[in-house]
Coordinates of C-alpha atoms in Angstrom, one line a residue:
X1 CA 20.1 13.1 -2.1
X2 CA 16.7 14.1 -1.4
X3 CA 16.2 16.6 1.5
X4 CA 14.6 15.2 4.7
X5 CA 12.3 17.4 6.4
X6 CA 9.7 17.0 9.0
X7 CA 6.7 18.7 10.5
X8 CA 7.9 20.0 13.6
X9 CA 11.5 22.1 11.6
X10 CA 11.4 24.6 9.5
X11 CA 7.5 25.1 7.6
X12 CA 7.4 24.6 4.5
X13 CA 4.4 23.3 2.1
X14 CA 2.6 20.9 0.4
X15 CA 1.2 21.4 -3.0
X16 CA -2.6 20.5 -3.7
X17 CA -3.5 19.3 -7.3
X18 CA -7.1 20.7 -9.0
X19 CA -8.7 18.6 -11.7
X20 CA -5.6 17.0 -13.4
X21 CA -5.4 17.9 -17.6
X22 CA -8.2 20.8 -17.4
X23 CA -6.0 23.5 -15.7
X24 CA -6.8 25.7 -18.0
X25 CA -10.9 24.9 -17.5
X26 CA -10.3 25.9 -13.5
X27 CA -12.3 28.5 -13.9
X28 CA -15.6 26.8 -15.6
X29 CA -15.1 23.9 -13.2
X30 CA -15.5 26.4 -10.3
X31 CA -19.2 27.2 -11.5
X32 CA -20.8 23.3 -10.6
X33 CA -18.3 23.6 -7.1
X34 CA -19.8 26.6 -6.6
X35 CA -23.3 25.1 -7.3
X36 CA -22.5 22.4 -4.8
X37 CA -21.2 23.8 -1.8
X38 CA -23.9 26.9 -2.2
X39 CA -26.9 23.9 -2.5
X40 CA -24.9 21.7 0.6
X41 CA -24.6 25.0 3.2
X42 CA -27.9 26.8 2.4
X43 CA -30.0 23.1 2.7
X44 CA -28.1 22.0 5.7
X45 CA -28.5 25.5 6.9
X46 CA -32.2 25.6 6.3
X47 CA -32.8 21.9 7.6
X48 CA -30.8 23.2 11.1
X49 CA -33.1 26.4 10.9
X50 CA -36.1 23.8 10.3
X51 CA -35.4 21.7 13.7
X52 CA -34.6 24.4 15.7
X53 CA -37.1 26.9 15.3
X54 CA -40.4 23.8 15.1
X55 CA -41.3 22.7 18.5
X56 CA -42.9 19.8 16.7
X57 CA -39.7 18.5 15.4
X58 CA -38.1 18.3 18.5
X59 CA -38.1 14.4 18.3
X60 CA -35.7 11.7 18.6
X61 CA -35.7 11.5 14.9
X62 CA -35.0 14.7 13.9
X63 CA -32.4 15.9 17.0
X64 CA -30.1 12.8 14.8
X65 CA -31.4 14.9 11.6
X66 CA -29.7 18.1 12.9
X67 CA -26.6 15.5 13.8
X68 CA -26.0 14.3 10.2
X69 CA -26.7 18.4 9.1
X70 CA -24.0 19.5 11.2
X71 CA -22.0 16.8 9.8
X72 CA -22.6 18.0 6.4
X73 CA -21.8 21.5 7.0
X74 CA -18.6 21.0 8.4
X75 CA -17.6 18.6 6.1
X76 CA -18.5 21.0 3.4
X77 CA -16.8 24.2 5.1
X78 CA -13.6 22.2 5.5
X79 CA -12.9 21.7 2.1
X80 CA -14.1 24.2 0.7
X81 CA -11.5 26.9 1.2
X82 CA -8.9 24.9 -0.9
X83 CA -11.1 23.7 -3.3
X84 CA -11.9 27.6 -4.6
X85 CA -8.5 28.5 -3.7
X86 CA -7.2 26.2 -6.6
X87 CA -9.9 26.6 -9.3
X88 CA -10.4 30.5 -8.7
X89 CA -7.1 31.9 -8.4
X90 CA -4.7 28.2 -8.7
X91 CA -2.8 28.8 -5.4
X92 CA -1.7 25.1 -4.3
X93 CA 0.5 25.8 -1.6
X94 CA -0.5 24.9 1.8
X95 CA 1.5 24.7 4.7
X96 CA 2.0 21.8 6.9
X97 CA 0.0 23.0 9.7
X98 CA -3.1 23.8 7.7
X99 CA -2.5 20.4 5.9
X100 CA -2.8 18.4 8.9
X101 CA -5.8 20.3 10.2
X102 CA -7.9 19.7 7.4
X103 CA -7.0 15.6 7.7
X104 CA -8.1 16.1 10.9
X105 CA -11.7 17.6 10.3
X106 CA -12.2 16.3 6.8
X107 CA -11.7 12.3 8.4
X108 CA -13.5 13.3 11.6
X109 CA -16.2 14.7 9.6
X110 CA -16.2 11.4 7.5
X111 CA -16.5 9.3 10.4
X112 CA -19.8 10.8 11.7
X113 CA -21.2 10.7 8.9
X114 CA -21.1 6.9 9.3
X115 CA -21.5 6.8 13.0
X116 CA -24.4 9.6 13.0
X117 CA -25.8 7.0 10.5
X118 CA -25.5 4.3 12.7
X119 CA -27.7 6.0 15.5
X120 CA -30.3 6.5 13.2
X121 CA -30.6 3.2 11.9
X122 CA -31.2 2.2 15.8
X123 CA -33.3 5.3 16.0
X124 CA -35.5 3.7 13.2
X125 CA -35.1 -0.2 14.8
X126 CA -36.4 1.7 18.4
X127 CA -39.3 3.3 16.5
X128 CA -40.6 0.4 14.9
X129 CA -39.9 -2.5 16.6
X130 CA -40.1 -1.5 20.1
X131 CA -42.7 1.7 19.3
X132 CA -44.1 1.9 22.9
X133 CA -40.7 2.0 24.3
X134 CA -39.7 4.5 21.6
X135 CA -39.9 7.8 24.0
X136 CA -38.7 6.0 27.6
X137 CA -35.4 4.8 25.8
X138 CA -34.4 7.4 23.5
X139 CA -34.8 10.9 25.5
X140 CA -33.1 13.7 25.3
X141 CA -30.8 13.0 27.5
X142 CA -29.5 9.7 26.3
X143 CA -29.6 11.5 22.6
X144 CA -27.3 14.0 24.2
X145 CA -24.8 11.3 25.1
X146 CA -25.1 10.0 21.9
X147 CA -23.8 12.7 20.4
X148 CA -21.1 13.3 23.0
X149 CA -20.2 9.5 22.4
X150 CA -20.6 10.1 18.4
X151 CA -18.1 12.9 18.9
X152 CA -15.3 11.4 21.3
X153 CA -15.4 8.1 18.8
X154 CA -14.3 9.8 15.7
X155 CA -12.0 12.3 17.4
X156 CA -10.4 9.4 19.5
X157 CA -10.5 7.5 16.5
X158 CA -8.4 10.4 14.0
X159 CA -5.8 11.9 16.3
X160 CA -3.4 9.0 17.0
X161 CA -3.1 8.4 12.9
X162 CA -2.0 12.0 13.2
X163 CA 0.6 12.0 16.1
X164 CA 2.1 8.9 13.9
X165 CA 2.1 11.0 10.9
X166 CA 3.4 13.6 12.1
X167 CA 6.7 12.3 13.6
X168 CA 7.6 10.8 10.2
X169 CA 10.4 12.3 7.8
X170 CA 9.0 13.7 4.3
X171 CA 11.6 13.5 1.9
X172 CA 9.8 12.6 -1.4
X173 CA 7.9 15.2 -3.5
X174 CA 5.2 17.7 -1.5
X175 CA 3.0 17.1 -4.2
X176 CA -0.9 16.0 -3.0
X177 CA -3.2 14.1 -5.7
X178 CA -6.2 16.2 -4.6
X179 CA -7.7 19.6 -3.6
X180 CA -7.3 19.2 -0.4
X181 CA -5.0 16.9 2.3
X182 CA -6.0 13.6 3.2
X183 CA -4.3 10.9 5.1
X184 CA -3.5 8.3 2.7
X185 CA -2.3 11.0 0.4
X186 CA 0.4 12.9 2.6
X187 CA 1.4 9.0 4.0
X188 CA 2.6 8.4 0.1
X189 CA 5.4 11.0 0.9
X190 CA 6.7 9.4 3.8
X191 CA 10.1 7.7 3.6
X192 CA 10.3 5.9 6.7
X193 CA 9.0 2.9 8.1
X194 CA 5.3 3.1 8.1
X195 CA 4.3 -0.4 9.3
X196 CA 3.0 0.8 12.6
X197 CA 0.5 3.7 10.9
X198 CA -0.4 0.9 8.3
X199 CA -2.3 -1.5 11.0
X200 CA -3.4 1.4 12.7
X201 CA -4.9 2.3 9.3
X202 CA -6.5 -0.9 8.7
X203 CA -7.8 -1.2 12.5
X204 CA -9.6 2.3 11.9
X205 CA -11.1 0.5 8.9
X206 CA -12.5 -2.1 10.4
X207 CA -13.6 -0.4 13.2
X208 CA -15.9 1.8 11.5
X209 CA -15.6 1.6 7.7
X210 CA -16.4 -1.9 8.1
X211 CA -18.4 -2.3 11.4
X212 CA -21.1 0.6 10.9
X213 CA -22.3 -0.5 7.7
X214 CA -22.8 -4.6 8.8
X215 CA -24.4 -3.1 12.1
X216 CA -26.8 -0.7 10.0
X217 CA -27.7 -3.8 7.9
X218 CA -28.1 -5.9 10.7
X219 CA -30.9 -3.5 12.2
X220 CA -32.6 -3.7 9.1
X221 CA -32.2 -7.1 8.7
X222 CA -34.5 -7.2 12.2
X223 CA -36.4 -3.8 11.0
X224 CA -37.4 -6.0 7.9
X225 CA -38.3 -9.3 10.0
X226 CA -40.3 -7.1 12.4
X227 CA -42.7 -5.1 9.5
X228 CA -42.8 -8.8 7.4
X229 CA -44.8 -10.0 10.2
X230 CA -47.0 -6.9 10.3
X231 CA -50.4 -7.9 8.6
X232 CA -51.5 -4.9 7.0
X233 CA -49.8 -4.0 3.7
X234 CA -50.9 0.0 4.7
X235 CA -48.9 -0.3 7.6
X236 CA -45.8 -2.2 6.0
X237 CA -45.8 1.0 3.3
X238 CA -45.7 3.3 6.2
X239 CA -42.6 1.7 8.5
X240 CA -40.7 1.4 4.6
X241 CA -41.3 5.1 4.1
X242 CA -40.6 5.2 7.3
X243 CA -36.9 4.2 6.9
X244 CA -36.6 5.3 3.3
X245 CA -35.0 8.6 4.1
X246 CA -32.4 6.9 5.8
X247 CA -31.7 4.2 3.3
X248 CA -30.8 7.0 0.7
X249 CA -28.3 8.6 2.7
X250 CA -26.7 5.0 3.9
X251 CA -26.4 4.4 0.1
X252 CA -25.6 8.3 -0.8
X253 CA -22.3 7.5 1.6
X254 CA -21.3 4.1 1.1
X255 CA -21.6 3.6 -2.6
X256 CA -19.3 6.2 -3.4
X257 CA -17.2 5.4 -0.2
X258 CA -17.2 1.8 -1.9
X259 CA -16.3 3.4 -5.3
X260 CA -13.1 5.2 -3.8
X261 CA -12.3 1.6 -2.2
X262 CA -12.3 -0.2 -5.5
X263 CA -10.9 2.6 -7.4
X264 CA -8.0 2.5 -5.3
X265 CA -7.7 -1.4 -4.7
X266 CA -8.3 -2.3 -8.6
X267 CA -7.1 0.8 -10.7
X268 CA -3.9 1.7 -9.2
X269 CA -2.2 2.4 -12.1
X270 CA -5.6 3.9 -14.0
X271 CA -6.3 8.1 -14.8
X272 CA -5.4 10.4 -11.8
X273 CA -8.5 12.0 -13.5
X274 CA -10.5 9.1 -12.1
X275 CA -9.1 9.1 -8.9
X276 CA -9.9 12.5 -8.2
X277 CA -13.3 12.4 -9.6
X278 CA -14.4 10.0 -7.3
X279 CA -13.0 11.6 -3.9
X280 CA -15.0 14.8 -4.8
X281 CA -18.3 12.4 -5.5
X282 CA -17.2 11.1 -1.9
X283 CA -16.9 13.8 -0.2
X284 CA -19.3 16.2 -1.6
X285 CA -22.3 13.5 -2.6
X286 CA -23.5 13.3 1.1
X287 CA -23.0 17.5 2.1
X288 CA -25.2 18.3 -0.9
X289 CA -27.7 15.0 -1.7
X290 CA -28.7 14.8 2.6
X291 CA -30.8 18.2 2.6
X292 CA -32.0 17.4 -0.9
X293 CA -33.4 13.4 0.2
X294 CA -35.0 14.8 3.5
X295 CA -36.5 17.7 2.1
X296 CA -38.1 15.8 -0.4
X297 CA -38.9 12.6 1.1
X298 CA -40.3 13.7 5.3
X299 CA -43.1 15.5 5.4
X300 CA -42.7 17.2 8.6
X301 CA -39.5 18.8 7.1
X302 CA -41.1 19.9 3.9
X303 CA -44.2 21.5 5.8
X304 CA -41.4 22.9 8.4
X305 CA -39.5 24.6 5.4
X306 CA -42.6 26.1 4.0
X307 CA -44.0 27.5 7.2
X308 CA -40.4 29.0 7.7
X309 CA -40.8 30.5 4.3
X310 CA -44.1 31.7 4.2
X311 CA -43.1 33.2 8.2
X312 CA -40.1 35.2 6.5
X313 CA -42.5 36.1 4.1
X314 CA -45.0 37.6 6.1
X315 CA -42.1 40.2 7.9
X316 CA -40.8 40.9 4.5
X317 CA -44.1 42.9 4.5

């Protein structure tokens, strides 16, 4: 008979996996992690730094920036920890507690990422389709309730899945097919009736999975019409470029968020190699391409970063 045990008896653990059939490479694998989580905190870091400390950028624009930077970096920090743990020094054991704590930030972390990219798309519909309204409708107040709503949604949204989780029996094995704990991985080890945390599952998913991505199309579907019937080519360049920031991180998210999707849907039965692949492309793509896409592609935040380094700079002598 299997023994039943649940979260609130006795602790006990849950075991993490690294990258399945390279064990042995744990330590070489570390080097790109490394790579990625240094390039995700010190960009997210600087682009925070950025904002902050340039009056200039105190804009409706860039106060959603900061949103979707903050995003990153927690996103980044909370996986982190177990990640290393595993390829530097292979300890997989973590305990309930500390399990369900990282669902809870890792999914909250996920989820506004989408909805932080959801403001910005309307950020972008305000700014060029209603341009002379752009500064009476989006001021700092109602971006501070934004962000307060931004926050409530996804915390709202992630702590009921866990109260049903965490009533639940686990008697099958503790063992997790990733580096750290995610919902529909611990739910696997449930053997109890899971119907309820099923079609709260799905309603999550259509909710937001499903509803901020046709809603950010939608405004571009009207950002489009609205720059079609602009006359001047010069002008229609500038309200794409405009947007194009924002387009790569919508696609940075979704197409690997997609990927996962299929992956599980399609190729149940394929690699674990794949599977895990493509949660670390999920969940580390955004952290460390976001800095990289506005860094490169806005102008103000390039010209902030190089007045912050050439300030530094000047009282390093």
């Amino acid at each position: 008979m299997p023994q039943i045990r649940n979260a609130t008896q006795e602790p006990f653990f849950f075991i993490l996996t690294g990258i399945p059939g390279f064990e042995s490479y744990h330590r070489w694998i570390s080097i790109p992690f490394c790579c990625f989580y240094t390039i995700s905190i010190i960009g997210n870091s600087i682009i925070l730094t950025v904002i902050r400390t340039e009056p200039s950028l105190h804009q409706p624009m860039y106060l959603f920036l900061s949103m979707l930077a903050l995003t990153d970096l927690g996103l980044t920090l909370t996986t982190l920890p177990t990640v290393m743990q595993i390829l530097w020094f292979n300890a997989r054991e973590i305990s309930f507690e500390a399990c369900f704590a990282q669902v809870f930030f890792i999914h909250t972390f996920s989820f506004m990422e989408s909805t932080v990219l959801l403001a910005m798309s309307f950020d972008r519909y305000v700014a060029i389709c209603r341009p002379l309204h752009y500064a009476s409708i989006l001021t700092n107040e109602v971006i501070g309730k934004i962000g307060v709503a931004i926050i409530c949604r996804c915390v709202l949204a992630v702590l009921p899945s866990l109260f049903l989780l965490k009533r639940l029996p686990f008697c099958r094995s503790h063992l997790l097919s990733h580096s750290y704990c995610l919902h529909q991985d611990m739910i696997r080890l449930v053997c109890a009736d899971i119907r309820v945390n099923s079609w709260y599952g799905f309603a999550l998913v259509l909710l937001i999975i499903v509803m901020d991505p046709l809603l950010i199309v939608l405004s571009y579907a009207i950002i489009l019409r609205s720059v079609l019937g602009i006359a001047s080519m010069i002008e229609r360049l500038r309200a794409f470029n405009n947007c194009l920031s924002h387009i790569l991180a919508v696609l940075v998210l979704y197409v690997p968020m997609i990927g996962v999707s299929m992956t599980h849907r399609f190729a149940k039965h394929t690699s674990p190699l794949v599977h895990v692949i493509m949660a670390n492309i999920y969940l580390l793509a955004p952290p460390v391409m976001n800095p990289i896409i506005y860094s490169v592609k806005t102008k103000q935040i390039r010209q902030g970063i190089i007045h912050l380094i050439s300030q530094r700079n000047m009282h390093l002598r």
